[in-house]
Coordinates of C-alpha atoms in Angstrom, one line a residue:
M3 CA 0.0 0.0 0.0
T4 CA 1.5 3.3 -1.0
T5 CA 2.0 5.9 1.7
P6 CA 1.4 9.5 0.7
T7 CA 3.9 12.2 1.6
D8 CA 3.3 14.9 4.2
T9 CA 6.1 17.4 4.5
S10 CA 4.6 19.7 7.1
D11 CA 6.8 20.5 10.1
T12 CA 3.8 20.7 12.5
R13 CA 3.1 17.6 14.6
P14 CA 0.6 15.3 13.0
T15 CA -2.0 15.5 15.8
R16 CA -2.0 19.2 15.6
R17 CA -2.5 19.1 11.8
L18 CA -5.4 16.7 12.3
S19 CA -7.0 19.0 14.8
E20 CA -6.5 22.0 12.5
A21 CA -8.3 19.9 9.8
G22 CA -11.3 19.8 12.0
V23 CA -11.0 16.3 13.5
S24 CA -11.5 16.0 17.2
I25 CA -9.0 13.5 18.7
W26 CA -10.5 11.4 21.5
L27 CA -8.6 8.7 23.3
D28 CA -10.2 5.3 23.4
D29 CA -8.8 4.3 26.8
L30 CA -9.1 5.1 30.5
S31 CA -7.7 3.7 33.7
R32 CA -7.0 4.9 37.2
E33 CA -3.3 4.7 36.4
L34 CA -3.7 6.9 33.3
L35 CA -5.5 9.4 35.6
R36 CA -3.3 9.4 38.7
S37 CA 0.0 9.4 36.8
G38 CA -1.0 12.6 35.0
A39 CA -0.6 10.8 31.6
L40 CA -4.1 11.7 30.5
A41 CA -3.6 15.4 31.2
K42 CA -0.3 15.3 29.3
L43 CA -2.1 13.9 26.2
L44 CA -4.2 17.0 26.1
T45 CA -1.2 19.2 25.6
E46 CA 1.2 16.9 23.9
K47 CA -1.1 15.0 21.5
D48 CA -4.1 17.3 21.2
V49 CA -6.6 14.9 22.8
V50 CA -9.9 16.5 23.5
G51 CA -12.1 13.6 24.6
V52 CA -12.2 10.1 26.1
T53 CA -14.2 7.0 25.3
T54 CA -14.5 3.9 27.3
N55 CA -16.2 0.5 27.0
P56 CA -16.5 -2.7 29.0
T57 CA -13.3 -4.1 27.4
I58 CA -11.3 -1.0 28.4
F59 CA -12.4 -1.2 32.0
A60 CA -11.9 -5.0 32.2
S61 CA -8.3 -4.5 31.0
A62 CA -7.7 -1.7 33.4
M63 CA -8.9 -3.7 36.4
S64 CA -6.9 -6.7 35.6
K65 CA -3.5 -4.9 35.5
G66 CA -1.4 -3.7 38.3
D67 CA -2.6 -2.4 41.7
A68 CA -4.2 0.9 40.9
Y69 CA -7.6 -0.3 42.1
D70 CA -6.5 -2.0 45.3
G71 CA -7.4 1.0 47.4
A72 CA -10.9 1.3 45.9
L73 CA -11.4 -2.4 46.4
Q74 CA -10.4 -2.2 50.0
E75 CA -12.9 0.7 50.5
L76 CA -15.6 -1.3 48.8
A77 CA -15.0 -4.6 50.6
G78 CA -18.4 -6.0 51.5
T79 CA -20.2 -4.3 48.7
D80 CA -22.0 -6.4 46.1
V81 CA -20.0 -6.7 42.9
E82 CA -22.4 -4.9 40.6
S83 CA -22.5 -1.9 42.8
A84 CA -18.7 -2.0 43.1
V85 CA -18.2 -2.0 39.3
E86 CA -20.5 0.9 38.9
R87 CA -18.8 2.8 41.7
I88 CA -15.3 2.2 40.3
T89 CA -16.2 3.0 36.6
T90 CA -18.2 6.1 37.4
D91 CA -15.4 7.4 39.7
D92 CA -12.9 7.0 36.9
V93 CA -15.2 8.7 34.4
R94 CA -15.9 11.6 36.8
E95 CA -12.2 12.2 37.4
A96 CA -11.5 12.1 33.6
A97 CA -14.4 14.5 33.1
D98 CA -12.8 16.9 35.5
V99 CA -9.5 16.6 33.6
L100 CA -11.3 17.4 30.4
R101 CA -13.5 20.1 31.8
P102 CA -11.3 23.0 30.6
V103 CA -11.6 21.6 27.0
Y104 CA -15.4 21.4 27.4
D105 CA -15.6 25.0 28.5
A106 CA -13.1 26.3 25.9
T107 CA -15.0 24.5 23.0
G108 CA -18.4 25.7 24.1
T109 CA -19.5 22.2 25.3
V110 CA -18.5 20.5 21.9
D111 CA -15.4 18.6 23.1
G112 CA -14.0 17.7 26.5
R113 CA -16.4 14.8 26.6
V114 CA -16.0 11.5 28.5
S115 CA -18.2 8.5 27.6
I116 CA -19.3 5.6 29.8
E117 CA -21.3 2.7 28.5
V118 CA -24.6 1.2 29.8
D119 CA -24.2 -2.4 31.0
P120 CA -24.0 -4.3 27.6
R121 CA -26.2 -7.1 28.9
L122 CA -29.1 -4.6 28.6
A123 CA -28.5 -4.0 24.9
R124 CA -31.8 -5.7 23.9
D125 CA -33.9 -4.1 26.7
T126 CA -35.1 -0.6 25.9
D127 CA -36.5 0.4 29.3
A128 CA -33.6 -1.0 31.4
T129 CA -31.1 0.8 29.1
T130 CA -33.0 4.1 29.5
A131 CA -33.1 3.7 33.3
V132 CA -29.4 2.9 33.7
A133 CA -28.5 5.7 31.3
E134 CA -30.2 8.2 33.6
R135 CA -28.7 6.7 36.7
L136 CA -25.1 6.9 35.2
W137 CA -25.7 10.5 34.2
T138 CA -26.9 11.4 37.7
T139 CA -24.1 9.4 39.4
V140 CA -21.2 10.8 37.4
D141 CA -22.8 14.3 37.8
R142 CA -20.7 16.1 35.2
P143 CA -22.1 18.0 32.3
N144 CA -19.4 16.7 30.0
V145 CA -20.2 13.1 30.4
M146 CA -21.8 11.1 27.5
I147 CA -23.8 7.9 28.1
K148 CA -23.0 5.2 25.6
I149 CA -26.0 3.3 24.2
P150 CA -25.6 0.6 21.6
A151 CA -27.4 1.1 18.3
T152 CA -29.4 -2.1 18.5
V153 CA -33.0 -2.0 17.4
E154 CA -34.0 -1.9 21.1
G155 CA -31.4 0.8 21.7
L156 CA -32.9 3.3 19.3
P157 CA -35.9 4.3 21.4
A158 CA -33.6 4.4 24.5
I159 CA -31.4 6.9 22.6
T160 CA -34.4 9.1 21.9
A161 CA -35.8 8.8 25.5
T162 CA -32.4 9.6 27.0
L163 CA -31.8 12.6 24.8
A164 CA -35.3 13.8 25.6
K165 CA -34.2 14.2 29.2
G166 CA -31.4 16.5 28.2
I167 CA -28.8 13.7 28.7
S168 CA -25.8 13.6 26.2
V169 CA -25.5 10.3 24.3
N170 CA -22.7 8.5 22.5
V171 CA -24.4 5.9 20.2
T172 CA -22.1 3.0 19.8
L173 CA -21.7 -0.2 17.7
I174 CA -22.9 1.2 14.4
F175 CA -21.8 -0.8 11.4
S176 CA -24.4 -0.2 8.6
I177 CA -25.6 2.8 6.8
E178 CA -29.2 1.8 7.3
R179 CA -28.8 1.6 11.0
Y180 CA -26.9 4.8 11.1
R181 CA -29.8 6.6 9.4
A182 CA -32.1 5.1 12.1
V183 CA -29.7 6.5 14.7
M184 CA -29.7 10.0 13.3
D185 CA -33.5 9.8 13.2
A186 CA -33.6 8.7 16.9
F187 CA -31.3 11.7 17.6
L188 CA -33.6 14.2 15.9
D189 CA -36.6 12.7 17.7
G190 CA -34.8 13.0 21.0
L191 CA -33.9 16.6 20.5
E192 CA -37.4 17.5 19.4
Q193 CA -38.7 15.9 22.6
A194 CA -36.0 17.6 24.7
Q195 CA -37.0 21.0 23.2
A196 CA -40.7 20.2 24.0
N197 CA -39.6 19.3 27.6
G198 CA -38.0 22.7 28.0
H199 CA -34.3 21.7 27.9
D200 CA -31.6 23.9 26.6
L201 CA -30.4 22.1 23.5
A202 CA -26.9 23.6 23.2
P203 CA -25.2 21.4 25.8
V204 CA -27.0 18.2 24.8
G205 CA -24.1 16.6 23.0
S206 CA -24.2 13.4 20.9
V207 CA -21.9 11.4 18.7
A208 CA -22.6 8.4 16.5
S209 CA -19.8 5.9 16.8
F210 CA -19.4 4.2 13.4
F211 CA -17.1 1.2 13.6
V212 CA -14.4 1.0 11.0
S213 CA -11.6 -1.7 11.3
R214 CA -13.9 -4.6 12.2
V215 CA -15.6 -4.2 8.8
D216 CA -12.3 -4.8 7.0
T217 CA -11.4 -7.7 9.2
E218 CA -14.5 -9.6 8.4
I219 CA -14.8 -8.7 4.7
D220 CA -11.1 -9.4 4.1
K221 CA -11.5 -12.9 5.6
R222 CA -14.4 -13.5 3.1
L223 CA -12.4 -12.0 0.2
D224 CA -9.5 -14.3 1.0
A225 CA -11.8 -17.3 1.0
I226 CA -13.1 -16.3 -2.4
G227 CA -9.5 -16.0 -3.6
T228 CA -10.1 -14.6 -7.1
P229 CA -7.9 -11.7 -8.3
E230 CA -11.0 -9.5 -8.3
A231 CA -11.7 -10.4 -4.7
L232 CA -8.2 -10.0 -3.5
E233 CA -7.9 -6.6 -5.1
L234 CA -10.7 -5.3 -2.8
R235 CA -8.9 -6.2 0.5
G236 CA -8.6 -3.3 2.9
K237 CA -11.1 -1.1 1.0
A238 CA -14.5 -1.9 2.6
A239 CA -14.2 -0.2 5.9
V240 CA -13.1 3.2 4.6
A241 CA -15.7 3.1 1.8
N242 CA -18.4 2.2 4.3
A243 CA -17.4 5.1 6.6
R244 CA -17.3 7.6 3.7
L245 CA -20.9 6.5 2.7
A246 CA -21.9 7.1 6.4
Y247 CA -20.5 10.6 6.1
A248 CA -22.5 11.2 3.0
A249 CA -25.6 10.2 4.9
Y250 CA -24.7 12.5 7.7
E251 CA -24.4 15.4 5.2
E252 CA -27.8 14.7 3.8
V253 CA -29.6 14.5 7.2
F254 CA -27.8 17.5 8.7
S255 CA -28.7 19.7 5.8
S256 CA -32.4 18.9 6.0
D257 CA -35.1 21.4 7.1
R258 CA -35.9 19.3 10.1
W259 CA -32.3 19.7 11.4
K260 CA -32.2 23.4 10.5
A261 CA -35.2 24.0 12.8
L262 CA -33.4 22.4 15.7
E263 CA -30.2 24.2 14.9
A264 CA -32.0 27.5 15.0
A265 CA -33.1 26.5 18.5
G266 CA -29.5 26.1 19.6
A267 CA -28.9 22.4 18.9
R268 CA -25.5 21.0 17.9
P269 CA -25.2 18.2 15.3
Q270 CA -24.7 14.6 16.2
R271 CA -21.1 14.2 15.0
P272 CA -19.9 11.1 13.3
L273 CA -17.3 9.4 15.4
W274 CA -14.9 7.0 13.8
A275 CA -14.4 4.1 16.2
S276 CA -12.5 0.8 16.0
T277 CA -9.6 2.7 14.3
G278 CA -6.8 0.4 15.4
V279 CA -5.5 -1.4 12.3
K280 CA -5.6 -5.2 12.7
N281 CA -3.7 -6.2 9.6
P282 CA 0.0 -5.6 9.7
D283 CA 0.1 -5.4 5.9
Y284 CA -1.8 -2.1 6.1
R285 CA -0.5 1.3 7.2
D286 CA -1.1 1.5 10.9
T287 CA -2.7 5.0 10.7
M288 CA -5.0 4.3 7.6
Y289 CA -8.2 4.6 9.5
V290 CA -7.2 8.1 10.6
D291 CA -5.4 9.3 7.5
E292 CA -8.2 8.3 5.1
L293 CA -11.1 9.6 7.2
V294 CA -10.1 13.3 7.6
V295 CA -13.0 15.7 7.4
A296 CA -14.0 18.7 9.5
G297 CA -16.6 18.1 12.1
V298 CA -16.0 14.5 13.0
V299 CA -14.4 12.7 15.9
N300 CA -11.7 10.0 15.7
T301 CA -11.3 8.0 18.9
M302 CA -8.1 6.1 18.9
P303 CA -6.6 3.4 21.2
G304 CA -3.3 4.5 22.7
S305 CA -1.2 2.5 20.2
T306 CA -2.9 4.2 17.2
L307 CA -2.6 7.6 18.8
D308 CA 1.1 7.0 19.3
A309 CA 1.5 5.9 15.7
F310 CA -0.4 8.8 14.3
A311 CA 1.5 11.3 16.5
D312 CA 4.7 9.8 15.2
H313 CA 4.0 9.5 11.4
G314 CA 0.4 10.3 10.7
I315 CA -0.5 11.9 7.4
V316 CA -2.9 14.9 7.0
L317 CA -3.3 16.0 3.4
G318 CA -6.6 17.8 3.9
D319 CA -10.1 16.5 3.5
T320 CA -10.1 12.8 2.4
V321 CA -13.8 12.2 2.8
S322 CA -15.9 14.9 1.1
G323 CA -16.9 14.1 -2.4
T324 CA -15.9 10.5 -2.2
A325 CA -19.4 8.9 -1.9
E326 CA -19.6 7.8 -5.6
E327 CA -16.2 6.1 -5.5
A328 CA -17.1 4.5 -2.1
A329 CA -20.4 3.2 -3.5
A330 CA -18.6 1.7 -6.4
T331 CA -16.2 -0.1 -4.0
I332 CA -19.1 -1.5 -2.0
A333 CA -20.8 -2.6 -5.2
A334 CA -17.7 -4.4 -6.3
I335 CA -17.6 -6.3 -3.0
E336 CA -21.2 -7.3 -3.4
A337 CA -20.5 -8.4 -6.9
V338 CA -17.9 -11.0 -5.8
G339 CA -20.5 -12.5 -3.5
I340 CA -20.3 -10.7 -0.2
S341 CA -23.4 -9.2 1.4
L342 CA -22.5 -6.1 3.4
E343 CA -25.9 -6.3 5.1
E344 CA -25.1 -9.8 6.3
V345 CA -21.6 -8.7 7.5
T346 CA -22.8 -5.7 9.4
R347 CA -25.6 -7.6 11.1
Q348 CA -23.0 -10.2 12.2
L349 CA -20.7 -7.5 13.5
E350 CA -23.4 -5.9 15.6
E351 CA -24.3 -9.3 17.2
E352 CA -20.6 -10.0 17.8
G353 CA -20.0 -6.5 19.2
V354 CA -22.7 -6.9 21.8
S355 CA -21.5 -10.4 22.7
K356 CA -17.9 -9.3 23.0
F357 CA -18.8 -6.4 25.4
E358 CA -21.0 -8.9 27.4
V359 CA -17.9 -11.1 27.7
S360 CA -15.8 -8.2 28.8
W361 CA -18.4 -7.1 31.3
D362 CA -18.4 -10.6 32.8
E363 CA -14.6 -10.4 33.0
L364 CA -14.8 -7.1 34.7
L365 CA -17.3 -8.6 37.3
T366 CA -15.0 -11.6 37.8
T367 CA -11.9 -9.4 38.4
T368 CA -13.8 -7.1 40.7
R369 CA -15.3 -10.0 42.7
A370 CA -11.8 -11.5 43.1
G371 CA -10.5 -8.1 44.3
L372 CA -13.3 -7.7 46.7
D373 CA -12.8 -11.2 48.1
S374 CA -9.1 -10.4 48.7
A375 CA -10.1 -7.1 50.4
G376 CA -12.6 -8.6 52.8
G377 CA -15.4 -10.4 51.0
A378 CA -18.0 -9.6 48.4
R379 CA -21.7 -10.2 48.8

């Protein structure tokens, strides 16, 4: 894969920010907070937000001794309550670190996301209730509650926004589902307005997953094995994301949106998630380099952020005006026998399942820590 040349002397993360992309870190741990490393990322690598998920918390809890003090304090607490206490404490502390960014950007950035228990992904009412509880518990205006874009999650997204609660919609893989997410967002803001909420601070992003699409489609292309199929490897994810951006442009230029914008609402920004490159044959920053456009968020795991800070490439807007080419790429993939609809449906199911597994790991790790500290109920 050919690497374009960027001769600018400015650091890559600064150039990306200047191109209008908000850099969020897809990671959080107590060690990252207490060591001051998160605060340094704001000044040294232009980070302006943080996302978390069950996998991130499970990993953080399983490493080192940063949570030993909290577990000692929570000894005797039931494990579910302990997990919520630990995760909301971390998110609250991160929100305080990011608060100056939130204020400086007029509530646009400086956001920290925390996810509803993924075991509730198919339960609308329970998701809505837990979203409100997390919002109240963290008690910071710059928190976002992550709700998965399952069919059952869509009305929960609307109901949560209607209460004036900021939402990060996660696990979006298909354009069709993304359109439903944007519609749920508009419904929620219209209800929030009717409920008397100030729309300006009600933030939302739509987390469109990228690398997992290539991982699954590349596997299928390899199995087909024809020259036509192999030529399409590594092209599906970026094309899918670029089509998502075209859908975003369409919805957020509509009269329906303009009425909300006139009332002070901010758009639900596309957020490129799952941006770590899984295939070592590909450029390790491709899901950042090739998705540069003003007004989006790119949330990166630490390794991708480090790689981009070292050798990322910013050559201006690489998304606008690419919809026709992206549609042709997807059509070519379909033509060799791969159904994108089938792939994205599978990825959503796997995504929910993987987060459930991570949540169970988090509960197990926490239970063991509580037992060591004096017993869990």
